[in-house]
XYZ file of C-alpha atoms in Angstrom:
119
model
C -23.870 -10.231 -15.597
C -22.776 -6.462 -15.712
C -20.468 -5.317 -18.719
C -18.406 -2.519 -18.023
C -18.679 0.409 -20.563
C -15.429 1.373 -22.118
C -12.277 -0.169 -22.846
C -9.703 -0.646 -20.377
C -8.486 -3.337 -17.681
C -11.510 -5.099 -15.437
C -10.938 -3.546 -11.431
C -10.027 -6.030 -9.014
C -10.439 -5.626 -5.502
C -8.228 -6.439 -2.435
C -9.388 -8.406 0.312
C -7.501 -6.215 2.608
C -5.681 -2.967 2.679
C -2.606 -2.496 4.838
C -1.992 0.623 5.883
C 0.108 3.364 8.518
C -1.870 5.123 11.147
C -1.875 8.337 8.801
C -4.502 6.169 7.405
C -6.519 5.795 9.928
C -9.645 7.925 9.514
C -12.987 7.174 10.074
C -13.333 8.407 6.534
C -11.070 5.960 5.171
C -12.324 3.000 7.200
C -15.804 3.733 6.116
C -14.927 3.514 3.180
C -12.971 0.515 3.200
C -15.976 -1.231 5.206
C -18.604 -0.371 2.228
C -16.866 -1.952 0.186
C -16.278 -4.873 1.522
C -12.157 -4.702 2.279
C -10.344 -5.215 5.742
C -8.253 -2.882 6.930
C -5.252 -3.808 8.691
C -4.452 -0.447 10.340
C -3.233 0.483 13.936
C -5.138 3.063 15.560
C -3.028 5.999 16.478
C -3.170 7.231 20.243
C -4.785 10.474 19.983
C -7.560 8.560 18.057
C -7.465 6.204 20.947
C -7.674 8.862 23.626
C -10.539 9.964 21.713
C -12.758 7.161 21.418
C -11.454 6.500 25.227
C -12.608 9.542 26.677
C -15.731 9.613 25.066
C -16.434 6.257 27.611
C -19.038 4.305 26.044
C -20.319 6.128 23.285
C -17.523 6.165 22.019
C -17.657 2.932 20.267
C -15.369 -0.220 20.343
C -11.133 -0.154 18.868
C -11.249 -1.052 15.240
C -9.898 -4.493 14.513
C -6.423 -5.132 14.108
C -4.200 -7.966 12.788
C -0.691 -7.160 14.561
C 0.537 -10.379 12.537
C -0.750 -9.295 8.865
C 0.624 -5.803 9.581
C 3.942 -6.921 9.658
C 4.138 -7.864 5.674
C 3.251 -4.385 5.217
C 6.801 -3.208 5.541
C 7.876 -5.727 2.784
C 6.139 -3.736 0.360
C 7.233 -0.556 2.294
C 11.320 -1.292 1.903
C 10.645 -2.131 -1.731
C 9.440 1.208 -2.938
C 11.746 2.848 -0.671
C 14.947 0.480 -2.618
C 13.125 1.607 -6.086
C 13.428 5.218 -5.117
C 16.930 5.170 -4.812
C 17.096 5.143 -8.481
C 17.314 9.185 -9.262
C 15.402 9.134 -11.959
C 12.713 6.871 -10.438
C 12.335 9.129 -7.254
C 12.420 12.542 -9.596
C 9.879 11.012 -12.078
C 12.610 12.320 -14.814
C 11.036 10.296 -17.569
C 7.594 11.826 -18.714
C 6.493 8.704 -20.681
C 4.400 6.402 -18.983
C 6.048 3.392 -21.099
C 9.936 5.047 -20.059
C 9.123 5.163 -16.743
C 7.579 1.689 -16.781
C 10.481 0.088 -18.318
C 13.045 1.827 -15.719
C 10.623 0.132 -13.310
C 10.994 -3.095 -15.087
C 14.828 -2.286 -15.558
C 15.283 -1.938 -11.607
C 13.305 -5.594 -10.370
C 15.070 -7.418 -12.634
C 18.521 -6.341 -11.495
C 17.255 -6.344 -7.881
C 16.153 -9.825 -8.875
C 19.065 -11.026 -10.283
C 21.391 -9.995 -7.749
C 19.288 -11.664 -5.088
C 19.500 -14.709 -7.157
C 23.120 -14.852 -7.106
C 25.181 -15.747 -4.521
C 28.541 -13.863 -4.807
C 27.852 -9.862 -3.330
């Protein structure tokens, strides 16, 4: 068993990474592949065109699971909702513990609003 040097939390590795077309570079896909992480990233039209123009030497298109990709917008919407608090969006609080507390407070408020049956 390999022991880590130093302190800190144990690192975890995700099973898959969902990203938008901006993260569809060869370098990013290669890095994820080397770490054994499935990339759920759509291929941009320009990259597909370049690949097709090269013919058989262009390789095959990267695998893409459109059903799994639909889950990406849930995370995206949460981040956008979180950024509605001006202090969080501008990172007004410089101390990490204060910033994290604001995030937790916003999350609790959002969660309790979702639990209530009145608007």
